[in-house]
Amino acid sequence: MEIKWLEDFVSLANTRSFSRSAVERRVTQSAFSRRIQQLEQWLGVPLVDRSTYPTTLTAEGRRFRETAEEVLRLILLERAELRSGRAQGQGILTFSTLHSLSISFFPWWLKDVEAGFGPINARLITENFHDSIRMFAEGDCDFLLTYEHPRVPVLLDPERFPSLDLGGDRVMPVSAPDDTGAPLFPLPGGTDKPVPYLAYAPETFLGRLVSVLLAERGEALNLAKIYENPMAEAIKTMAITGRGMAWLPANTIRAEIEAGKLVVVDPEAVIDMRIRIYRNMDKVRARVERLWTYLKDHTDAAPTA
């Protein structure tokens, strides 16, 4: 039996839809269905009544749902306590963040902080937008470092999870240049010749943010998605090699813009966003308190809460 089977089953019990749960769990519907069947085979009883719509649980399924939820709760709680204990013993500060920020922002931000605060023994956990927030909220990390935009909110209680604004970044629509230095893939594309588009996976922050723009201007831009990846660095490489246009954080492409390897294709399609750090008030270790006090005293923007 695997933990992911329990997570799949609890998701299905909540959504009552194989297709919606497959999207939520980021697997194909056929793979999701197989995992539910594997759980049923392991238990030896049917958990789902497949003759009804929406999906309903059998009597055994309703009973097992309570067990599955409690098992998952205990496992996650124990993991958080073990990780917290290990971090406390080693004086480690744990940060949950997005992949792109771990490469383009965190190293330089940490260096600046250490210049005034002193050495920090840091452990960085990189996840997608949803999972980075979940891990932080469940107590696995001391701090959350993430992008922020009004259209892609971070839904955390500001009393329990206060935050500080660390500055801004911009998502730039870029492509490789042609021989004249002009964009190889200018926007908008033609109706008979759409622009090849390098997209983020939909569960990422940048994927959600760009989808807001595309919902407003997508048809007018005439894009044809030819590639999808959750990693900004992977998308950047594809853009540099001339495979299509992409929206990339300015912090990740500053060197490529200066070197002429990438050019902005449409200044009106630039998206401004902020970078914020959140603190978990349940973490009361002295080292956490010291860093948070330092950040509040040395950050220009006023904190929330």
PDB file of C-alpha atoms in Angstrom:
ATOM      1  CA  MET A   1       0.000   0.000   0.000  1.00  0.00           C
ATOM      2  CA  GLU A   2       1.322   3.472  -0.895  1.00  0.00           C
ATOM      3  CA  ILE A   3       0.591   6.808   0.760  1.00  0.00           C
ATOM      4  CA  LYS A   4      -0.324   8.332  -2.586  1.00  0.00           C
ATOM      5  CA  TRP A   5      -3.179   5.826  -2.871  1.00  0.00           C
ATOM      6  CA  LEU A   6      -4.651   7.228   0.340  1.00  0.00           C
ATOM      7  CA  GLU A   7      -4.182  10.789  -0.903  1.00  0.00           C
ATOM      8  CA  ASP A   8      -5.876   9.840  -4.180  1.00  0.00           C
ATOM      9  CA  PHE A   9      -8.811   8.259  -2.369  1.00  0.00           C
ATOM     10  CA  VAL A  10      -9.342  11.239  -0.048  1.00  0.00           C
ATOM     11  CA  SER A  11      -9.237  13.556  -3.064  1.00  0.00           C
ATOM     12  CA  LEU A  12     -11.859  11.439  -4.846  1.00  0.00           C
ATOM     13  CA  ALA A  13     -14.045  11.393  -1.746  1.00  0.00           C
ATOM     14  CA  ASN A  14     -13.919  15.194  -1.691  1.00  0.00           C
ATOM     15  CA  THR A  15     -14.401  15.926  -5.401  1.00  0.00           C
ATOM     16  CA  ARG A  16     -16.645  12.943  -6.287  1.00  0.00           C
ATOM     17  CA  SER A  17     -15.090  13.124  -9.751  1.00  0.00           C
ATOM     18  CA  PHE A  18     -12.313  10.977 -11.220  1.00  0.00           C
ATOM     19  CA  SER A  19     -11.439  13.665 -13.777  1.00  0.00           C
ATOM     20  CA  ARG A  20     -11.262  16.517 -11.250  1.00  0.00           C
ATOM     21  CA  SER A  21      -9.220  14.465  -8.804  1.00  0.00           C
ATOM     22  CA  ALA A  22      -6.834  13.414 -11.570  1.00  0.00           C
ATOM     23  CA  VAL A  23      -6.197  17.096 -12.322  1.00  0.00           C
ATOM     24  CA  GLU A  24      -5.827  17.870  -8.609  1.00  0.00           C
ATOM     25  CA  ARG A  25      -3.338  15.012  -8.177  1.00  0.00           C
ATOM     26  CA  ARG A  26      -1.551  15.923 -11.438  1.00  0.00           C
ATOM     27  CA  VAL A  27      -1.848  12.521 -13.108  1.00  0.00           C
ATOM     28  CA  THR A  28      -3.803  11.246 -16.081  1.00  0.00           C
ATOM     29  CA  GLN A  29      -7.315  10.039 -15.397  1.00  0.00           C
ATOM     30  CA  SER A  30      -6.409   6.496 -16.409  1.00  0.00           C
ATOM     31  CA  ALA A  31      -3.424   6.452 -14.014  1.00  0.00           C
ATOM     32  CA  PHE A  32      -5.576   7.880 -11.228  1.00  0.00           C
ATOM     33  CA  SER A  33      -8.254   5.229 -11.809  1.00  0.00           C
ATOM     34  CA  ARG A  34      -5.621   2.464 -11.692  1.00  0.00           C
ATOM     35  CA  ARG A  35      -4.336   3.717  -8.352  1.00  0.00           C
ATOM     36  CA  ILE A  36      -7.834   3.689  -6.851  1.00  0.00           C
ATOM     37  CA  GLN A  37      -8.260   0.130  -8.144  1.00  0.00           C
ATOM     38  CA  GLN A  38      -4.922  -0.865  -6.610  1.00  0.00           C
ATOM     39  CA  LEU A  39      -6.082   0.473  -3.246  1.00  0.00           C
ATOM     40  CA  GLU A  40      -9.335  -1.473  -3.551  1.00  0.00           C
ATOM     41  CA  GLN A  41      -7.419  -4.635  -4.442  1.00  0.00           C
ATOM     42  CA  TRP A  42      -5.117  -4.164  -1.456  1.00  0.00           C
ATOM     43  CA  LEU A  43      -8.096  -3.733   0.891  1.00  0.00           C
ATOM     44  CA  GLY A  44     -10.113  -6.474  -0.771  1.00  0.00           C
ATOM     45  CA  VAL A  45     -13.336  -4.419  -0.959  1.00  0.00           C
ATOM     46  CA  PRO A  46     -14.808  -1.906  -3.429  1.00  0.00           C
ATOM     47  CA  LEU A  47     -14.560   1.670  -2.193  1.00  0.00           C
ATOM     48  CA  VAL A  48     -16.313   3.440  -5.066  1.00  0.00           C
ATOM     49  CA  ASP A  49     -19.733   2.872  -6.632  1.00  0.00           C
ATOM     50  CA  ARG A  50     -18.953   3.351 -10.316  1.00  0.00           C
ATOM     51  CA  SER A  51     -22.583   2.948 -11.389  1.00  0.00           C
ATOM     52  CA  THR A  52     -23.583   6.382 -10.083  1.00  0.00           C
ATOM     53  CA  TYR A  53     -22.844   9.942 -11.149  1.00  0.00           C
ATOM     54  CA  PRO A  54     -21.434  11.914  -9.493  1.00  0.00           C
ATOM     55  CA  THR A  55     -19.153   9.294  -8.020  1.00  0.00           C
ATOM     56  CA  THR A  56     -20.251   7.995  -4.610  1.00  0.00           C
ATOM     57  CA  LEU A  57     -18.505   5.869  -2.027  1.00  0.00           C
ATOM     58  CA  THR A  58     -19.660   2.436  -1.009  1.00  0.00           C
ATOM     59  CA  ALA A  59     -20.415   1.736   2.646  1.00  0.00           C
ATOM     60  CA  GLU A  60     -16.880   0.366   2.949  1.00  0.00           C
ATOM     61  CA  GLY A  61     -15.561   3.476   1.224  1.00  0.00           C
ATOM     62  CA  ARG A  62     -17.332   5.811   3.639  1.00  0.00           C
ATOM     63  CA  ARG A  63     -15.926   3.883   6.574  1.00  0.00           C
ATOM     64  CA  PHE A  64     -12.415   3.773   5.132  1.00  0.00           C
ATOM     65  CA  ARG A  65     -12.450   7.498   4.326  1.00  0.00           C
ATOM     66  CA  GLU A  66     -12.241   8.338   8.025  1.00  0.00           C
ATOM     67  CA  THR A  67      -9.347   5.927   8.461  1.00  0.00           C
ATOM     68  CA  ALA A  68      -7.488   7.277   5.419  1.00  0.00           C
ATOM     69  CA  GLU A  69      -7.853  10.885   6.554  1.00  0.00           C
ATOM     70  CA  GLU A  70      -6.637  10.064  10.054  1.00  0.00           C
ATOM     71  CA  VAL A  71      -3.668   8.030   8.787  1.00  0.00           C
ATOM     72  CA  LEU A  72      -2.604  10.864   6.478  1.00  0.00           C
ATOM     73  CA  ARG A  73      -3.011  13.418   9.256  1.00  0.00           C
ATOM     74  CA  LEU A  74      -0.819  11.405  11.621  1.00  0.00           C
ATOM     75  CA  ILE A  75       1.843  10.722   8.989  1.00  0.00           C
ATOM     76  CA  LEU A  76       2.084  14.398   7.995  1.00  0.00           C
ATOM     77  CA  LEU A  77       2.144  15.479  11.637  1.00  0.00           C
ATOM     78  CA  GLU A  78       4.924  13.026  12.467  1.00  0.00           C
ATOM     79  CA  ARG A  79       6.914  14.120   9.421  1.00  0.00           C
ATOM     80  CA  ALA A  80       6.602  17.771  10.416  1.00  0.00           C
ATOM     81  CA  GLU A  81       7.681  17.027  13.985  1.00  0.00           C
ATOM     82  CA  LEU A  82      10.646  14.929  12.870  1.00  0.00           C
ATOM     83  CA  ARG A  83      11.788  17.578  10.406  1.00  0.00           C
ATOM     84  CA  SER A  84      11.297  20.309  12.966  1.00  0.00           C
ATOM     85  CA  GLY A  85      13.274  18.369  15.563  1.00  0.00           C
ATOM     86  CA  ARG A  86      16.119  17.757  13.159  1.00  0.00           C
ATOM     87  CA  ALA A  87      16.208  21.408  12.145  1.00  0.00           C
ATOM     88  CA  GLN A  88      16.180  22.571  15.767  1.00  0.00           C
ATOM     89  CA  GLY A  89      19.057  20.269  16.634  1.00  0.00           C
ATOM     90  CA  GLN A  90      21.188  21.579  13.807  1.00  0.00           C
ATOM     91  CA  GLY A  91      20.179  25.248  14.019  1.00  0.00           C
ATOM     92  CA  ILE A  92      18.772  25.062  10.494  1.00  0.00           C
ATOM     93  CA  LEU A  93      16.249  27.560   9.131  1.00  0.00           C
ATOM     94  CA  THR A  94      13.976  25.959   6.552  1.00  0.00           C
ATOM     95  CA  PHE A  95      12.569  27.838   3.562  1.00  0.00           C
ATOM     96  CA  SER A  96       9.859  26.630   1.215  1.00  0.00           C
ATOM     97  CA  THR A  97      10.033  28.331  -2.163  1.00  0.00           C
ATOM     98  CA  LEU A  98       9.349  28.071  -5.884  1.00  0.00           C
ATOM     99  CA  HIS A  99      11.869  26.562  -8.283  1.00  0.00           C
ATOM    100  CA  SER A 100      12.470  29.821 -10.146  1.00  0.00           C
ATOM    101  CA  LEU A 101      13.026  31.830  -6.949  1.00  0.00           C
ATOM    102  CA  SER A 102      15.449  29.219  -5.626  1.00  0.00           C
ATOM    103  CA  ILE A 103      17.702  29.931  -8.607  1.00  0.00           C
ATOM    104  CA  SER A 104      17.115  33.560  -9.539  1.00  0.00           C
ATOM    105  CA  PHE A 105      16.476  35.249  -6.178  1.00  0.00           C
ATOM    106  CA  PHE A 106      17.235  33.246  -3.040  1.00  0.00           C
ATOM    107  CA  PRO A 107      21.067  32.975  -3.310  1.00  0.00           C
ATOM    108  CA  TRP A 108      21.544  36.734  -3.703  1.00  0.00           C
ATOM    109  CA  TRP A 109      18.880  37.621  -1.142  1.00  0.00           C
ATOM    110  CA  LEU A 110      20.481  35.254   1.395  1.00  0.00           C
ATOM    111  CA  LYS A 111      23.897  36.770   0.763  1.00  0.00           C
ATOM    112  CA  ASP A 112      22.538  40.271   1.419  1.00  0.00           C
ATOM    113  CA  VAL A 113      20.777  39.151   4.604  1.00  0.00           C
ATOM    114  CA  GLU A 114      23.853  37.334   5.920  1.00  0.00           C
ATOM    115  CA  ALA A 115      25.926  40.490   5.416  1.00  0.00           C
ATOM    116  CA  GLY A 116      23.965  42.106   8.246  1.00  0.00           C
ATOM    117  CA  PHE A 117      22.467  39.202  10.176  1.00  0.00           C
ATOM    118  CA  GLY A 118      25.356  36.775  10.122  1.00  0.00           C
ATOM    119  CA  PRO A 119      25.712  33.237   8.731  1.00  0.00           C
ATOM    120  CA  ILE A 120      22.490  31.303   8.169  1.00  0.00           C
ATOM    121  CA  ASN A 121      22.365  27.520   8.057  1.00  0.00           C
ATOM    122  CA  ALA A 122      19.541  27.181   5.525  1.00  0.00           C
ATOM    123  CA  ARG A 123      17.637  24.262   4.093  1.00  0.00           C
ATOM    124  CA  LEU A 124      15.698  25.068   0.921  1.00  0.00           C
ATOM    125  CA  ILE A 125      12.683  23.019  -0.163  1.00  0.00           C
ATOM    126  CA  THR A 126      11.539  23.746  -3.715  1.00  0.00           C
ATOM    127  CA  GLU A 127       8.033  22.849  -4.837  1.00  0.00           C
ATOM    128  CA  ASN A 128       5.287  24.108  -7.113  1.00  0.00           C
ATOM    129  CA  PHE A 129       3.049  26.945  -5.925  1.00  0.00           C
ATOM    130  CA  HIS A 130       0.380  24.790  -4.264  1.00  0.00           C
ATOM    131  CA  ASP A 131       2.749  22.349  -2.568  1.00  0.00           C
ATOM    132  CA  SER A 132       5.137  25.030  -1.314  1.00  0.00           C
ATOM    133  CA  ILE A 133       2.249  26.763   0.466  1.00  0.00           C
ATOM    134  CA  ARG A 134       0.854  23.476   1.763  1.00  0.00           C
ATOM    135  CA  MET A 135       4.189  22.363   3.227  1.00  0.00           C
ATOM    136  CA  PHE A 136       4.675  25.745   4.869  1.00  0.00           C
ATOM    137  CA  ALA A 137       1.138  25.868   6.291  1.00  0.00           C
ATOM    138  CA  GLU A 138       1.475  22.324   7.647  1.00  0.00           C
ATOM    139  CA  GLY A 139       4.549  23.332   9.631  1.00  0.00           C
ATOM    140  CA  ASP A 140       7.255  21.686   7.550  1.00  0.00           C
ATOM    141  CA  CYS A 141       9.115  24.981   7.082  1.00  0.00           C
ATOM    142  CA  ASP A 142       9.934  28.131   9.016  1.00  0.00           C
ATOM    143  CA  PHE A 143       9.490  30.505   6.084  1.00  0.00           C
ATOM    144  CA  LEU A 144       7.757  30.666   2.707  1.00  0.00           C
ATOM    145  CA  LEU A 145       9.317  32.643  -0.140  1.00  0.00           C
ATOM    146  CA  THR A 146       6.959  33.147  -3.064  1.00  0.00           C
ATOM    147  CA  TYR A 147       5.749  35.436  -5.809  1.00  0.00           C
ATOM    148  CA  GLU A 148       2.608  37.485  -5.240  1.00  0.00           C
ATOM    149  CA  HIS A 149       0.021  38.963  -7.600  1.00  0.00           C
ATOM    150  CA  PRO A 150      -3.558  40.077  -6.852  1.00  0.00           C
ATOM    151  CA  ARG A 151      -4.917  37.644  -9.440  1.00  0.00           C
ATOM    152  CA  VAL A 152      -2.998  34.683  -7.961  1.00  0.00           C
ATOM    153  CA  PRO A 153      -3.469  35.191  -4.216  1.00  0.00           C
ATOM    154  CA  VAL A 154      -1.661  33.395  -1.414  1.00  0.00           C
ATOM    155  CA  LEU A 155      -4.574  32.413   0.830  1.00  0.00           C
ATOM    156  CA  LEU A 156      -2.954  32.380   4.255  1.00  0.00           C
ATOM    157  CA  ASP A 157      -4.222  33.829   7.535  1.00  0.00           C
ATOM    158  CA  PRO A 158      -2.163  37.034   7.990  1.00  0.00           C
ATOM    159  CA  GLU A 159      -2.351  36.717  11.783  1.00  0.00           C
ATOM    160  CA  ARG A 160      -0.806  33.259  11.797  1.00  0.00           C
ATOM    161  CA  PHE A 161       1.395  33.809   8.744  1.00  0.00           C
ATOM    162  CA  PRO A 162       2.575  37.448   8.598  1.00  0.00           C
ATOM    163  CA  SER A 163       4.617  38.481   5.580  1.00  0.00           C
ATOM    164  CA  LEU A 164       7.065  41.051   4.274  1.00  0.00           C
ATOM    165  CA  ASP A 165       7.471  42.509   0.793  1.00  0.00           C
ATOM    166  CA  LEU A 166      10.995  41.828  -0.492  1.00  0.00           C
ATOM    167  CA  GLY A 167      10.711  43.673  -3.790  1.00  0.00           C
ATOM    168  CA  GLY A 168       9.364  43.299  -7.280  1.00  0.00           C
ATOM    169  CA  ASP A 169       9.949  41.266 -10.388  1.00  0.00           C
ATOM    170  CA  ARG A 170       8.390  41.300 -13.856  1.00  0.00           C
ATOM    171  CA  VAL A 171       7.321  38.495 -16.145  1.00  0.00           C
ATOM    172  CA  MET A 172       8.631  39.425 -19.593  1.00  0.00           C
ATOM    173  CA  PRO A 173       7.364  38.085 -22.935  1.00  0.00           C
ATOM    174  CA  VAL A 174      10.572  37.203 -24.787  1.00  0.00           C
ATOM    175  CA  SER A 175      11.968  35.240 -27.687  1.00  0.00           C
ATOM    176  CA  ALA A 176      15.298  34.749 -29.394  1.00  0.00           C
ATOM    177  CA  PRO A 177      16.184  37.530 -31.868  1.00  0.00           C
ATOM    178  CA  ASP A 178      16.385  37.196 -35.617  1.00  0.00           C
ATOM    179  CA  ASP A 179      19.432  38.281 -37.645  1.00  0.00           C
ATOM    180  CA  THR A 180      18.430  41.951 -37.324  1.00  0.00           C
ATOM    181  CA  GLY A 181      17.974  41.802 -33.564  1.00  0.00           C
ATOM    182  CA  ALA A 182      14.191  41.958 -33.771  1.00  0.00           C
ATOM    183  CA  PRO A 183      12.083  39.308 -32.002  1.00  0.00           C
ATOM    184  CA  LEU A 184      12.016  36.012 -33.855  1.00  0.00           C
ATOM    185  CA  PHE A 185       8.432  35.551 -32.670  1.00  0.00           C
ATOM    186  CA  PRO A 186       6.770  38.984 -32.332  1.00  0.00           C
ATOM    187  CA  LEU A 187       3.303  39.392 -30.866  1.00  0.00           C
ATOM    188  CA  PRO A 188       0.605  39.160 -31.922  1.00  0.00           C
ATOM    189  CA  GLY A 189       0.729  36.212 -34.278  1.00  0.00           C
ATOM    190  CA  GLY A 190      -1.321  36.083 -37.456  1.00  0.00           C
ATOM    191  CA  THR A 191      -4.557  34.144 -37.705  1.00  0.00           C
ATOM    192  CA  ASP A 192      -2.939  31.906 -40.295  1.00  0.00           C
ATOM    193  CA  LYS A 193       0.425  31.796 -38.513  1.00  0.00           C
ATOM    194  CA  PRO A 194       0.113  31.669 -34.711  1.00  0.00           C
ATOM    195  CA  VAL A 195       3.177  32.274 -32.566  1.00  0.00           C
ATOM    196  CA  PRO A 196       4.726  29.112 -31.043  1.00  0.00           C
ATOM    197  CA  TYR A 197       4.296  29.425 -27.297  1.00  0.00           C
ATOM    198  CA  LEU A 198       6.411  27.823 -24.536  1.00  0.00           C
ATOM    199  CA  ALA A 199       4.089  27.365 -21.562  1.00  0.00           C
ATOM    200  CA  TYR A 200       4.362  26.678 -17.848  1.00  0.00           C
ATOM    201  CA  ALA A 201       2.582  23.736 -16.299  1.00  0.00           C
ATOM    202  CA  PRO A 202      -0.823  24.966 -15.062  1.00  0.00           C
ATOM    203  CA  GLU A 203      -0.168  24.146 -11.384  1.00  0.00           C
ATOM    204  CA  THR A 204       2.774  26.586 -11.173  1.00  0.00           C
ATOM    205  CA  PHE A 205       2.485  30.190  -9.999  1.00  0.00           C
ATOM    206  CA  LEU A 206       3.812  31.535 -13.296  1.00  0.00           C
ATOM    207  CA  GLY A 207       1.464  29.234 -15.201  1.00  0.00           C
ATOM    208  CA  ARG A 208      -1.506  30.635 -13.303  1.00  0.00           C
ATOM    209  CA  LEU A 209      -0.297  34.207 -13.680  1.00  0.00           C
ATOM    210  CA  VAL A 210       0.245  33.995 -17.433  1.00  0.00           C
ATOM    211  CA  SER A 211      -3.132  32.281 -17.823  1.00  0.00           C
ATOM    212  CA  VAL A 212      -4.738  35.449 -16.404  1.00  0.00           C
ATOM    213  CA  LEU A 213      -3.205  37.480 -19.221  1.00  0.00           C
ATOM    214  CA  LEU A 214      -4.133  34.886 -21.821  1.00  0.00           C
ATOM    215  CA  ALA A 215      -7.724  34.824 -20.578  1.00  0.00           C
ATOM    216  CA  GLU A 216      -7.881  38.534 -21.348  1.00  0.00           C
ATOM    217  CA  ARG A 217      -5.780  38.698 -24.517  1.00  0.00           C
ATOM    218  CA  GLY A 218      -5.221  35.117 -25.619  1.00  0.00           C
ATOM    219  CA  GLU A 219      -7.277  35.155 -28.818  1.00  0.00           C
ATOM    220  CA  ALA A 220      -5.841  38.503 -29.889  1.00  0.00           C
ATOM    221  CA  LEU A 221      -2.276  37.240 -29.366  1.00  0.00           C
ATOM    222  CA  ASN A 222      -2.797  34.167 -31.589  1.00  0.00           C
ATOM    223  CA  LEU A 223      -0.574  31.688 -29.749  1.00  0.00           C
ATOM    224  CA  ALA A 224      -0.063  27.974 -30.374  1.00  0.00           C
ATOM    225  CA  LYS A 225       1.283  26.084 -27.352  1.00  0.00           C
ATOM    226  CA  ILE A 226       4.053  23.730 -28.484  1.00  0.00           C
ATOM    227  CA  TYR A 227       5.805  22.970 -25.180  1.00  0.00           C
ATOM    228  CA  GLU A 228       4.990  22.774 -21.472  1.00  0.00           C
ATOM    229  CA  ASN A 229       7.301  22.577 -18.462  1.00  0.00           C
ATOM    230  CA  PRO A 230       6.997  23.612 -14.796  1.00  0.00           C
ATOM    231  CA  MET A 231      10.567  24.944 -14.719  1.00  0.00           C
ATOM    232  CA  ALA A 232      11.374  28.504 -15.836  1.00  0.00           C
ATOM    233  CA  GLU A 233      15.008  27.551 -16.519  1.00  0.00           C
ATOM    234  CA  ALA A 234      13.928  24.788 -18.904  1.00  0.00           C
ATOM    235  CA  ILE A 235      11.565  27.137 -20.725  1.00  0.00           C
ATOM    236  CA  LYS A 236      14.324  29.752 -20.931  1.00  0.00           C
ATOM    237  CA  THR A 237      16.629  27.279 -22.663  1.00  0.00           C
ATOM    238  CA  MET A 238      13.933  26.454 -25.213  1.00  0.00           C
ATOM    239  CA  ALA A 239      13.372  30.164 -25.869  1.00  0.00           C
ATOM    240  CA  ILE A 240      17.095  30.844 -26.331  1.00  0.00           C
ATOM    241  CA  THR A 241      17.330  28.053 -28.903  1.00  0.00           C
ATOM    242  CA  GLY A 242      14.575  29.681 -30.956  1.00  0.00           C
ATOM    243  CA  ARG A 243      11.750  27.240 -30.313  1.00  0.00           C
ATOM    244  CA  GLY A 244       9.140  29.853 -29.441  1.00  0.00           C
ATOM    245  CA  MET A 245       8.227  32.794 -27.216  1.00  0.00           C
ATOM    246  CA  ALA A 246       7.741  32.602 -23.457  1.00  0.00           C
ATOM    247  CA  TRP A 247       6.964  34.686 -20.398  1.00  0.00           C
ATOM    248  CA  LEU A 248       9.979  34.617 -18.071  1.00  0.00           C
ATOM    249  CA  PRO A 249      10.801  36.420 -14.800  1.00  0.00           C
ATOM    250  CA  ALA A 250      13.176  39.322 -15.380  1.00  0.00           C
ATOM    251  CA  ASN A 251      15.481  38.065 -12.611  1.00  0.00           C
ATOM    252  CA  THR A 252      16.048  34.832 -14.552  1.00  0.00           C
ATOM    253  CA  ILE A 253      16.855  36.428 -17.924  1.00  0.00           C
ATOM    254  CA  ARG A 254      18.782  39.586 -17.062  1.00  0.00           C
ATOM    255  CA  ALA A 255      22.074  38.211 -18.419  1.00  0.00           C
ATOM    256  CA  GLU A 256      20.419  36.848 -21.575  1.00  0.00           C
ATOM    257  CA  ILE A 257      18.720  40.190 -22.273  1.00  0.00           C
ATOM    258  CA  GLU A 258      22.007  42.068 -21.825  1.00  0.00           C
ATOM    259  CA  ALA A 259      23.824  39.588 -24.080  1.00  0.00           C
ATOM    260  CA  GLY A 260      21.159  39.863 -26.783  1.00  0.00           C
ATOM    261  CA  LYS A 261      20.196  36.193 -26.551  1.00  0.00           C
ATOM    262  CA  LEU A 262      16.609  37.142 -25.716  1.00  0.00           C
ATOM    263  CA  VAL A 263      14.531  40.202 -26.631  1.00  0.00           C
ATOM    264  CA  VAL A 264      11.180  41.490 -25.398  1.00  0.00           C
ATOM    265  CA  VAL A 265       8.428  40.782 -27.927  1.00  0.00           C
ATOM    266  CA  ASP A 266       5.633  43.010 -26.545  1.00  0.00           C
ATOM    267  CA  PRO A 267       6.164  45.627 -23.791  1.00  0.00           C
ATOM    268  CA  GLU A 268       2.399  45.793 -23.228  1.00  0.00           C
ATOM    269  CA  ALA A 269       2.326  42.114 -22.237  1.00  0.00           C
ATOM    270  CA  VAL A 270       4.729  42.544 -19.307  1.00  0.00           C
ATOM    271  CA  ILE A 271       3.261  41.462 -15.939  1.00  0.00           C
ATOM    272  CA  ASP A 272       4.413  43.053 -12.676  1.00  0.00           C
ATOM    273  CA  MET A 273       4.527  40.940  -9.515  1.00  0.00           C
ATOM    274  CA  ARG A 274       5.980  41.055  -6.019  1.00  0.00           C
ATOM    275  CA  ILE A 275       8.183  38.735  -3.965  1.00  0.00           C
ATOM    276  CA  ARG A 276       7.106  38.068  -0.373  1.00  0.00           C
ATOM    277  CA  ILE A 277       8.425  36.106   2.563  1.00  0.00           C
ATOM    278  CA  TYR A 278       5.986  34.570   5.054  1.00  0.00           C
ATOM    279  CA  ARG A 279       6.751  33.520   8.601  1.00  0.00           C
ATOM    280  CA  ASN A 280       4.949  30.708  10.460  1.00  0.00           C
ATOM    281  CA  MET A 281       4.004  32.062  13.902  1.00  0.00           C
ATOM    282  CA  ASP A 282       3.759  28.507  15.222  1.00  0.00           C
ATOM    283  CA  LYS A 283       7.535  28.316  14.908  1.00  0.00           C
ATOM    284  CA  VAL A 284       8.791  29.921  18.118  1.00  0.00           C
ATOM    285  CA  ARG A 285      12.464  28.956  17.976  1.00  0.00           C
ATOM    286  CA  ALA A 286      14.855  31.725  18.953  1.00  0.00           C
ATOM    287  CA  ARG A 287      16.674  31.552  15.616  1.00  0.00           C
ATOM    288  CA  VAL A 288      13.401  32.052  13.711  1.00  0.00           C
ATOM    289  CA  GLU A 289      12.461  34.998  15.935  1.00  0.00           C
ATOM    290  CA  ARG A 290      15.859  36.619  15.461  1.00  0.00           C
ATOM    291  CA  LEU A 291      15.760  36.417  11.677  1.00  0.00           C
ATOM    292  CA  TRP A 292      12.180  37.666  11.479  1.00  0.00           C
ATOM    293  CA  THR A 293      12.984  40.628  13.714  1.00  0.00           C
ATOM    294  CA  TYR A 294      15.995  41.436  11.557  1.00  0.00           C
ATOM    295  CA  LEU A 295      13.945  41.235   8.350  1.00  0.00           C
ATOM    296  CA  LYS A 296      11.236  43.503   9.760  1.00  0.00           C
ATOM    297  CA  ASP A 297      13.872  46.062  10.737  1.00  0.00           C
ATOM    298  CA  HIS A 298      15.662  45.911   7.381  1.00  0.00           C
ATOM    299  CA  THR A 299      12.786  45.618   4.907  1.00  0.00           C
ATOM    300  CA  ASP A 300      11.424  48.842   3.429  1.00  0.00           C
ATOM    301  CA  ALA A 301       7.805  47.728   3.016  1.00  0.00           C
ATOM    302  CA  ALA A 302       5.582  47.431   6.067  1.00  0.00           C
ATOM    303  CA  PRO A 303       4.684  43.891   7.105  1.00  0.00           C
ATOM    304  CA  THR A 304       1.180  42.484   6.917  1.00  0.00           C
ATOM    305  CA  ALA A 305      -0.646  41.671  10.133  1.00  0.00           C
TER     306      ALA A 305
END
